[in-house]
């Protein structure tokens, strides 16, 4: 009986972990939402957020970030493991203040038609924001965040930024990359 009870608890833990599509020891989902809400969300602004939370950069760009001497070898390994775990992660509605979470599948379907931005603007507003899940160092002292906002075919901007946790809050340290279209 005790064995069945323990097996049931283990199954519940595995199901809960897989509900976010992650391994609990790799991604701290609640800490990720706390970082987004305390640092990236500005006031009570309403915005449209793609549910896809992957890092929007290539391997060469990530190698550039990982060259930073702030990161130990253990941090680099931990960062890469988190990036691999993000494959199926999606933002959940109601977890990010002010966000109207839009399905990436819906966005991709709408983009197949030539008048996407006209339809999008009429239905939702002007811009789509994309944030990666925050990637933490092993000690949780630093976090790397990718963000991009697109407001039309030729109107977008974003960056890959580093923050440090000091005196109870996340402080911007630097941008590794910035882009504008």
mmCIF file of N, CA and C in Angstrom, residues 21-121:
data_model
loop_
_atom_site.group_PDB
_atom_site.id
_atom_site.type_symbol
_atom_site.label_atom_id
_atom_site.label_comp_id
_atom_site.label_asym_id
_atom_site.label_seq_id
_atom_site.Cartn_x
_atom_site.Cartn_y
_atom_site.Cartn_z
ATOM 1 N N UNK A 21 5.982 21.399 -19.767
ATOM 2 C CA UNK A 21 6.886 20.879 -20.772
ATOM 3 C C UNK A 21 8.345 20.966 -20.359
ATOM 4 N N UNK A 22 8.629 20.972 -19.081
ATOM 5 C CA UNK A 22 9.988 21.191 -18.605
ATOM 6 C C UNK A 22 10.383 20.148 -17.570
ATOM 7 N N UNK A 23 11.661 20.188 -17.258
ATOM 8 C CA UNK A 23 12.172 19.429 -16.134
ATOM 9 C C UNK A 23 12.309 20.406 -14.979
ATOM 10 N N UNK A 24 11.751 20.073 -13.836
ATOM 11 C CA UNK A 24 11.709 21.007 -12.706
ATOM 12 C C UNK A 24 13.095 21.433 -12.240
ATOM 13 N N UNK A 25 14.099 20.562 -12.374
ATOM 14 C CA UNK A 25 15.430 20.933 -11.898
ATOM 15 C C UNK A 25 16.162 21.854 -12.874
ATOM 16 N N UNK A 26 15.657 22.034 -14.065
ATOM 17 C CA UNK A 26 16.303 22.878 -15.068
ATOM 18 C C UNK A 26 15.664 24.260 -15.116
ATOM 19 N N UNK A 27 14.367 24.330 -15.272
ATOM 20 C CA UNK A 27 13.666 25.613 -15.369
ATOM 21 C C UNK A 27 12.871 25.873 -14.101
ATOM 22 N N UNK A 28 13.106 27.001 -13.499
ATOM 23 C CA UNK A 28 12.312 27.431 -12.351
ATOM 24 C C UNK A 28 11.205 28.322 -12.904
ATOM 25 N N UNK A 29 10.074 27.710 -13.213
ATOM 26 C CA UNK A 29 8.985 28.397 -13.911
ATOM 27 C C UNK A 29 8.474 29.588 -13.119
ATOM 28 N N UNK A 30 8.253 29.404 -11.833
ATOM 29 C CA UNK A 30 7.724 30.517 -11.030
ATOM 30 C C UNK A 30 8.723 31.667 -10.939
ATOM 31 N N UNK A 31 10.011 31.363 -10.803
ATOM 32 C CA UNK A 31 11.021 32.418 -10.780
ATOM 33 C C UNK A 31 11.045 33.155 -12.118
ATOM 34 N N UNK A 32 10.859 32.422 -13.210
ATOM 35 C CA UNK A 32 10.803 33.052 -14.528
ATOM 36 C C UNK A 32 9.660 34.045 -14.634
ATOM 37 N N UNK A 33 8.473 33.640 -14.181
ATOM 38 C CA UNK A 33 7.324 34.555 -14.193
ATOM 39 C C UNK A 33 7.566 35.743 -13.255
ATOM 40 N N UNK A 34 8.167 35.497 -12.104
ATOM 41 C CA UNK A 34 8.458 36.603 -11.175
ATOM 42 C C UNK A 34 9.406 37.615 -11.807
ATOM 43 N N UNK A 35 10.445 37.129 -12.499
ATOM 44 C CA UNK A 35 11.376 38.038 -13.167
ATOM 45 C C UNK A 35 10.645 38.883 -14.213
ATOM 46 N N UNK A 36 9.862 38.234 -15.054
ATOM 47 C CA UNK A 36 9.125 38.960 -16.104
ATOM 48 C C UNK A 36 8.235 40.023 -15.482
ATOM 49 N N UNK A 37 7.447 39.642 -14.479
ATOM 50 C CA UNK A 37 6.493 40.580 -13.880
ATOM 51 C C UNK A 37 7.165 41.707 -13.104
ATOM 52 N N UNK A 38 8.295 41.431 -12.471
ATOM 53 C CA UNK A 38 8.943 42.467 -11.657
ATOM 54 C C UNK A 38 9.886 43.356 -12.455
ATOM 55 N N UNK A 39 10.327 42.897 -13.609
ATOM 56 C CA UNK A 39 11.385 43.608 -14.319
ATOM 57 C C UNK A 39 10.987 44.060 -15.720
ATOM 58 N N UNK A 40 10.342 43.203 -16.499
ATOM 59 C CA UNK A 40 10.060 43.539 -17.893
ATOM 60 C C UNK A 40 8.698 44.175 -18.109
ATOM 61 N N UNK A 41 7.710 43.791 -17.310
ATOM 62 C CA UNK A 41 6.375 44.378 -17.455
ATOM 63 C C UNK A 41 6.430 45.804 -16.932
ATOM 64 N N UNK A 42 5.994 46.730 -17.750
ATOM 65 C CA UNK A 42 6.045 48.150 -17.382
ATOM 66 C C UNK A 42 4.654 48.646 -16.994
ATOM 67 N N UNK A 43 4.453 48.921 -15.724
ATOM 68 C CA UNK A 43 3.187 49.483 -15.252
ATOM 69 C C UNK A 43 1.999 48.598 -15.554
ATOM 70 N N UNK A 44 0.916 49.210 -15.968
ATOM 71 C CA UNK A 44 -0.317 48.474 -16.239
ATOM 72 C C UNK A 44 -0.590 48.388 -17.736
ATOM 73 N N UNK A 45 0.438 48.528 -18.547
ATOM 74 C CA UNK A 45 0.291 48.478 -19.994
ATOM 75 C C UNK A 45 -0.264 47.128 -20.422
ATOM 76 N N UNK A 46 -1.224 47.147 -21.326
ATOM 77 C CA UNK A 46 -1.741 45.923 -21.933
ATOM 78 C C UNK A 46 -0.952 45.668 -23.208
ATOM 79 N N UNK A 47 -0.624 44.411 -23.479
ATOM 80 C CA UNK A 47 0.140 44.094 -24.679
ATOM 81 C C UNK A 47 -0.157 42.674 -25.124
ATOM 82 N N UNK A 48 0.126 42.408 -26.394
ATOM 83 C CA UNK A 48 -0.060 41.085 -26.972
ATOM 84 C C UNK A 48 1.270 40.353 -26.947
ATOM 85 N N UNK A 49 1.270 39.148 -26.384
ATOM 86 C CA UNK A 49 2.484 38.367 -26.184
ATOM 87 C C UNK A 49 2.356 37.031 -26.891
ATOM 88 N N UNK A 50 3.334 36.711 -27.736
ATOM 89 C CA UNK A 50 3.380 35.388 -28.344
ATOM 90 C C UNK A 50 3.611 34.359 -27.246
ATOM 91 N N UNK A 51 2.896 33.235 -27.308
ATOM 92 C CA UNK A 51 3.049 32.219 -26.261
ATOM 93 C C UNK A 51 4.373 31.468 -26.360
ATOM 94 N N UNK A 52 5.066 31.577 -27.485
ATOM 95 C CA UNK A 52 6.339 30.884 -27.665
ATOM 96 C C UNK A 52 7.419 31.575 -26.841
ATOM 97 N N UNK A 53 8.107 30.833 -25.992
ATOM 98 C CA UNK A 53 9.066 31.423 -25.054
ATOM 99 C C UNK A 53 10.504 31.006 -25.342
ATOM 100 N N UNK A 54 10.782 30.595 -26.567
ATOM 101 C CA UNK A 54 12.140 30.184 -26.928
ATOM 102 C C UNK A 54 13.039 31.392 -27.142
ATOM 103 N N UNK A 55 14.338 31.154 -27.037
ATOM 104 C CA UNK A 55 15.316 32.196 -27.340
ATOM 105 C C UNK A 55 15.357 32.384 -28.847
ATOM 106 N N UNK A 56 15.218 33.606 -29.316
ATOM 107 C CA UNK A 56 15.192 33.896 -30.746
ATOM 108 C C UNK A 56 16.552 34.242 -31.298
ATOM 109 N N UNK A 57 17.519 33.403 -31.055
ATOM 110 C CA UNK A 57 18.866 33.674 -31.558
ATOM 111 C C UNK A 57 19.543 32.367 -31.927
ATOM 112 N N UNK A 58 20.511 32.458 -32.827
ATOM 113 C CA UNK A 58 21.217 31.282 -33.294
ATOM 114 C C UNK A 58 22.342 30.858 -32.368
ATOM 115 N N UNK A 59 22.946 29.723 -32.697
ATOM 116 C CA UNK A 59 24.022 29.165 -31.878
ATOM 117 C C UNK A 59 25.240 30.085 -31.827
ATOM 118 N N UNK A 60 25.580 30.727 -32.950
ATOM 119 C CA UNK A 60 26.732 31.642 -32.947
ATOM 120 C C UNK A 60 26.503 32.805 -31.989
ATOM 121 N N UNK A 61 25.271 33.333 -31.988
ATOM 122 C CA UNK A 61 24.949 34.432 -31.076
ATOM 123 C C UNK A 61 25.035 33.980 -29.624
ATOM 124 N N UNK A 62 24.543 32.766 -29.341
ATOM 125 C CA UNK A 62 24.606 32.263 -27.971
ATOM 126 C C UNK A 62 26.056 32.021 -27.565
ATOM 127 N N UNK A 63 26.874 31.546 -28.483
ATOM 128 C CA UNK A 63 28.296 31.363 -28.172
ATOM 129 C C UNK A 63 28.931 32.689 -27.782
ATOM 130 N N UNK A 64 28.542 33.767 -28.466
ATOM 131 C CA UNK A 64 29.051 35.100 -28.141
ATOM 132 C C UNK A 64 28.671 35.480 -26.707
ATOM 133 N N UNK A 65 27.425 35.240 -26.332
ATOM 134 C CA UNK A 65 26.969 35.546 -24.970
ATOM 135 C C UNK A 65 27.753 34.721 -23.952
ATOM 136 N N UNK A 66 27.951 33.447 -24.244
ATOM 137 C CA UNK A 66 28.621 32.552 -23.297
ATOM 138 C C UNK A 66 30.113 32.827 -23.157
ATOM 139 N N UNK A 67 30.676 33.645 -24.032
ATOM 140 C CA UNK A 67 32.082 34.045 -23.888
ATOM 141 C C UNK A 67 32.284 35.020 -22.735
ATOM 142 N N UNK A 68 31.206 35.581 -22.223
ATOM 143 C CA UNK A 68 31.300 36.548 -21.128
ATOM 144 C C UNK A 68 31.980 35.890 -19.932
ATOM 145 N N UNK A 69 32.975 36.557 -19.371
ATOM 146 C CA UNK A 69 33.732 35.999 -18.247
ATOM 147 C C UNK A 69 32.944 35.997 -16.940
ATOM 148 N N UNK A 70 31.758 36.584 -16.934
ATOM 149 C CA UNK A 70 30.902 36.512 -15.740
ATOM 150 C C UNK A 70 30.427 35.088 -15.478
ATOM 151 N N UNK A 71 30.365 34.280 -16.530
ATOM 152 C CA UNK A 71 29.809 32.937 -16.416
ATOM 153 C C UNK A 71 30.893 31.902 -16.152
ATOM 154 N N UNK A 72 30.654 31.075 -15.138
ATOM 155 C CA UNK A 72 31.543 29.951 -14.869
ATOM 156 C C UNK A 72 31.226 28.830 -15.858
ATOM 157 N N UNK A 73 32.067 27.818 -15.908
ATOM 158 C CA UNK A 73 31.781 26.660 -16.757
ATOM 159 C C UNK A 73 30.483 25.992 -16.323
ATOM 160 N N UNK A 74 30.247 25.948 -15.010
ATOM 161 C CA UNK A 74 29.003 25.371 -14.498
ATOM 162 C C UNK A 74 27.799 26.195 -14.962
ATOM 163 N N UNK A 75 27.924 27.532 -14.949
ATOM 164 C CA UNK A 75 26.853 28.397 -15.448
ATOM 165 C C UNK A 75 26.571 28.123 -16.919
ATOM 166 N N UNK A 76 27.622 28.020 -17.713
ATOM 167 C CA UNK A 76 27.463 27.807 -19.153
ATOM 168 C C UNK A 76 26.727 26.505 -19.431
ATOM 169 N N UNK A 77 27.104 25.451 -18.722
ATOM 170 C CA UNK A 77 26.419 24.168 -18.874
ATOM 171 C C UNK A 77 24.955 24.292 -18.471
ATOM 172 N N UNK A 78 24.697 24.961 -17.366
ATOM 173 C CA UNK A 78 23.334 25.143 -16.866
ATOM 174 C C UNK A 78 22.500 25.966 -17.849
ATOM 175 N N UNK A 79 23.089 27.009 -18.414
ATOM 176 C CA UNK A 79 22.405 27.848 -19.407
ATOM 177 C C UNK A 79 22.026 27.015 -20.629
ATOM 178 N N UNK A 80 22.952 26.223 -21.127
ATOM 179 C CA UNK A 80 22.674 25.392 -22.304
ATOM 180 C C UNK A 80 21.595 24.357 -22.020
ATOM 181 N N UNK A 81 21.585 23.791 -20.827
ATOM 182 C CA UNK A 81 20.541 22.827 -20.459
ATOM 183 C C UNK A 81 19.174 23.502 -20.396
ATOM 184 N N UNK A 82 19.122 24.734 -19.889
ATOM 185 C CA UNK A 82 17.855 25.467 -19.856
ATOM 186 C C UNK A 82 17.361 25.756 -21.275
ATOM 187 N N UNK A 83 18.268 26.177 -22.144
ATOM 188 C CA UNK A 83 17.879 26.462 -23.529
ATOM 189 C C UNK A 83 17.292 25.228 -24.199
ATOM 190 N N UNK A 84 17.896 24.070 -23.957
ATOM 191 C CA UNK A 84 17.381 22.828 -24.531
ATOM 192 C C UNK A 84 16.004 22.494 -23.974
ATOM 193 N N UNK A 85 15.765 22.804 -22.707
ATOM 194 C CA UNK A 85 14.482 22.493 -22.067
ATOM 195 C C UNK A 85 13.357 23.416 -22.531
ATOM 196 N N UNK A 86 13.688 24.513 -23.189
ATOM 197 C CA UNK A 86 12.672 25.479 -23.622
ATOM 198 C C UNK A 86 11.895 25.052 -24.855
ATOM 199 N N UNK A 87 12.281 23.994 -25.491
ATOM 200 C CA UNK A 87 11.700 23.609 -26.775
ATOM 201 C C UNK A 87 10.170 23.630 -26.778
ATOM 202 N N UNK A 88 9.542 23.121 -25.740
ATOM 203 C CA UNK A 88 8.084 23.031 -25.715
ATOM 204 C C UNK A 88 7.423 24.007 -24.749
ATOM 205 N N UNK A 89 8.186 24.892 -24.142
ATOM 206 C CA UNK A 89 7.609 25.804 -23.154
ATOM 207 C C UNK A 89 6.783 26.885 -23.833
ATOM 208 N N UNK A 90 5.606 27.155 -23.283
ATOM 209 C CA UNK A 90 4.783 28.270 -23.750
ATOM 210 C C UNK A 90 4.310 29.069 -22.546
ATOM 211 N N UNK A 91 4.204 30.383 -22.739
ATOM 212 C CA UNK A 91 3.665 31.248 -21.687
ATOM 213 C C UNK A 91 2.203 30.893 -21.455
ATOM 214 N N UNK A 92 1.779 30.940 -20.210
ATOM 215 C CA UNK A 92 0.399 30.627 -19.833
ATOM 216 C C UNK A 92 -0.385 31.915 -19.611
ATOM 217 N N UNK A 93 -1.614 31.928 -20.081
ATOM 218 C CA UNK A 93 -2.490 33.090 -19.898
ATOM 219 C C UNK A 93 -2.687 33.359 -18.412
ATOM 220 N N UNK A 94 -2.715 34.634 -18.048
ATOM 221 C CA UNK A 94 -2.968 35.039 -16.672
ATOM 222 C C UNK A 94 -1.751 35.062 -15.765
ATOM 223 N N UNK A 95 -0.600 34.646 -16.259
ATOM 224 C CA UNK A 95 0.600 34.593 -15.415
ATOM 225 C C UNK A 95 1.488 35.829 -15.558
ATOM 226 N N UNK A 96 1.317 36.591 -16.652
ATOM 227 C CA UNK A 96 2.114 37.796 -16.883
ATOM 228 C C UNK A 96 1.168 38.989 -16.910
ATOM 229 N N UNK A 97 1.411 39.939 -16.019
ATOM 230 C CA UNK A 97 0.531 41.104 -15.874
ATOM 231 C C UNK A 97 0.393 41.860 -17.194
ATOM 232 N N UNK A 98 -0.847 42.099 -17.601
ATOM 233 C CA UNK A 98 -1.133 42.896 -18.786
ATOM 234 C C UNK A 98 -1.017 42.171 -20.110
ATOM 235 N N UNK A 99 -0.587 40.907 -20.095
ATOM 236 C CA UNK A 99 -0.343 40.187 -21.348
ATOM 237 C C UNK A 99 -1.594 39.498 -21.867
ATOM 238 N N UNK A 100 -1.874 39.704 -23.130
ATOM 239 C CA UNK A 100 -2.861 38.932 -23.868
ATOM 240 C C UNK A 100 -2.050 37.890 -24.629
ATOM 241 N N UNK A 101 -1.986 36.671 -24.105
ATOM 242 C CA UNK A 101 -1.129 35.633 -24.673
ATOM 243 C C UNK A 101 -1.787 35.061 -25.929
ATOM 244 N N UNK A 102 -1.064 35.164 -27.046
ATOM 245 C CA UNK A 102 -1.559 34.699 -28.339
ATOM 246 C C UNK A 102 -0.801 33.455 -28.771
ATOM 247 N N UNK A 103 -1.522 32.489 -29.279
ATOM 248 C CA UNK A 103 -0.925 31.246 -29.748
ATOM 249 C C UNK A 103 -0.005 31.503 -30.939
ATOM 250 N N UNK A 104 1.207 30.974 -30.866
ATOM 251 C CA UNK A 104 2.146 31.107 -31.989
ATOM 252 C C UNK A 104 1.567 30.442 -33.229
ATOM 253 N N UNK A 105 0.833 29.362 -33.031
ATOM 254 C CA UNK A 105 0.199 28.670 -34.153
ATOM 255 C C UNK A 105 -0.792 29.599 -34.851
ATOM 256 N N UNK A 106 -1.594 30.339 -34.082
ATOM 257 C CA UNK A 106 -2.546 31.285 -34.660
ATOM 258 C C UNK A 106 -1.809 32.388 -35.410
ATOM 259 N N UNK A 107 -0.748 32.904 -34.824
ATOM 260 C CA UNK A 107 0.030 33.963 -35.473
ATOM 261 C C UNK A 107 0.604 33.452 -36.793
ATOM 262 N N UNK A 108 1.180 32.255 -36.789
ATOM 263 C CA UNK A 108 1.754 31.687 -38.014
ATOM 264 C C UNK A 108 0.692 31.482 -39.087
ATOM 265 N N UNK A 109 -0.485 30.997 -38.689
ATOM 266 C CA UNK A 109 -1.583 30.808 -39.645
ATOM 267 C C UNK A 109 -2.005 32.137 -40.258
ATOM 268 N N UNK A 110 -2.122 33.162 -39.432
ATOM 269 C CA UNK A 110 -2.526 34.482 -39.921
ATOM 270 C C UNK A 110 -1.476 35.071 -40.855
ATOM 271 N N UNK A 111 -0.194 34.805 -40.602
ATOM 272 C CA UNK A 111 0.880 35.351 -41.430
ATOM 273 C C UNK A 111 0.876 34.759 -42.834
ATOM 274 N N UNK A 112 0.243 33.601 -43.013
ATOM 275 C CA UNK A 112 0.192 32.991 -44.340
ATOM 276 C C UNK A 112 -0.586 33.865 -45.317
ATOM 277 N N UNK A 113 -1.470 34.687 -44.778
ATOM 278 C CA UNK A 113 -2.254 35.586 -45.620
ATOM 279 C C UNK A 113 -1.523 36.920 -45.726
ATOM 280 N N UNK A 114 -1.626 37.578 -46.861
ATOM 281 C CA UNK A 114 -0.862 38.782 -47.138
ATOM 282 C C UNK A 114 -1.191 40.000 -46.303
ATOM 283 N N UNK A 115 -2.351 40.074 -45.720
ATOM 284 C CA UNK A 115 -2.755 41.284 -44.988
ATOM 285 C C UNK A 115 -2.734 41.064 -43.475
ATOM 286 N N UNK A 116 -1.715 40.351 -42.993
ATOM 287 C CA UNK A 116 -1.650 40.004 -41.575
ATOM 288 C C UNK A 116 -1.745 41.221 -40.672
ATOM 289 N N UNK A 117 -0.898 42.214 -40.893
ATOM 290 C CA UNK A 117 -0.846 43.340 -39.960
ATOM 291 C C UNK A 117 -2.143 44.133 -39.944
ATOM 292 N N UNK A 118 -2.797 44.240 -41.078
ATOM 293 C CA UNK A 118 -4.082 44.943 -41.100
ATOM 294 C C UNK A 118 -5.100 44.198 -40.228
ATOM 295 N N UNK A 119 -5.166 42.876 -40.400
ATOM 296 C CA UNK A 119 -6.083 42.060 -39.587
ATOM 297 C C UNK A 119 -5.691 42.105 -38.113
ATOM 298 N N UNK A 120 -4.402 41.947 -37.850
ATOM 299 C CA UNK A 120 -3.927 41.946 -36.469
ATOM 300 C C UNK A 120 -4.251 43.267 -35.780
ATOM 301 N N UNK A 121 -3.940 44.384 -36.429
ATOM 302 C CA UNK A 121 -4.196 45.701 -35.844
ATOM 303 C C UNK A 121 -5.675 45.911 -35.562
#
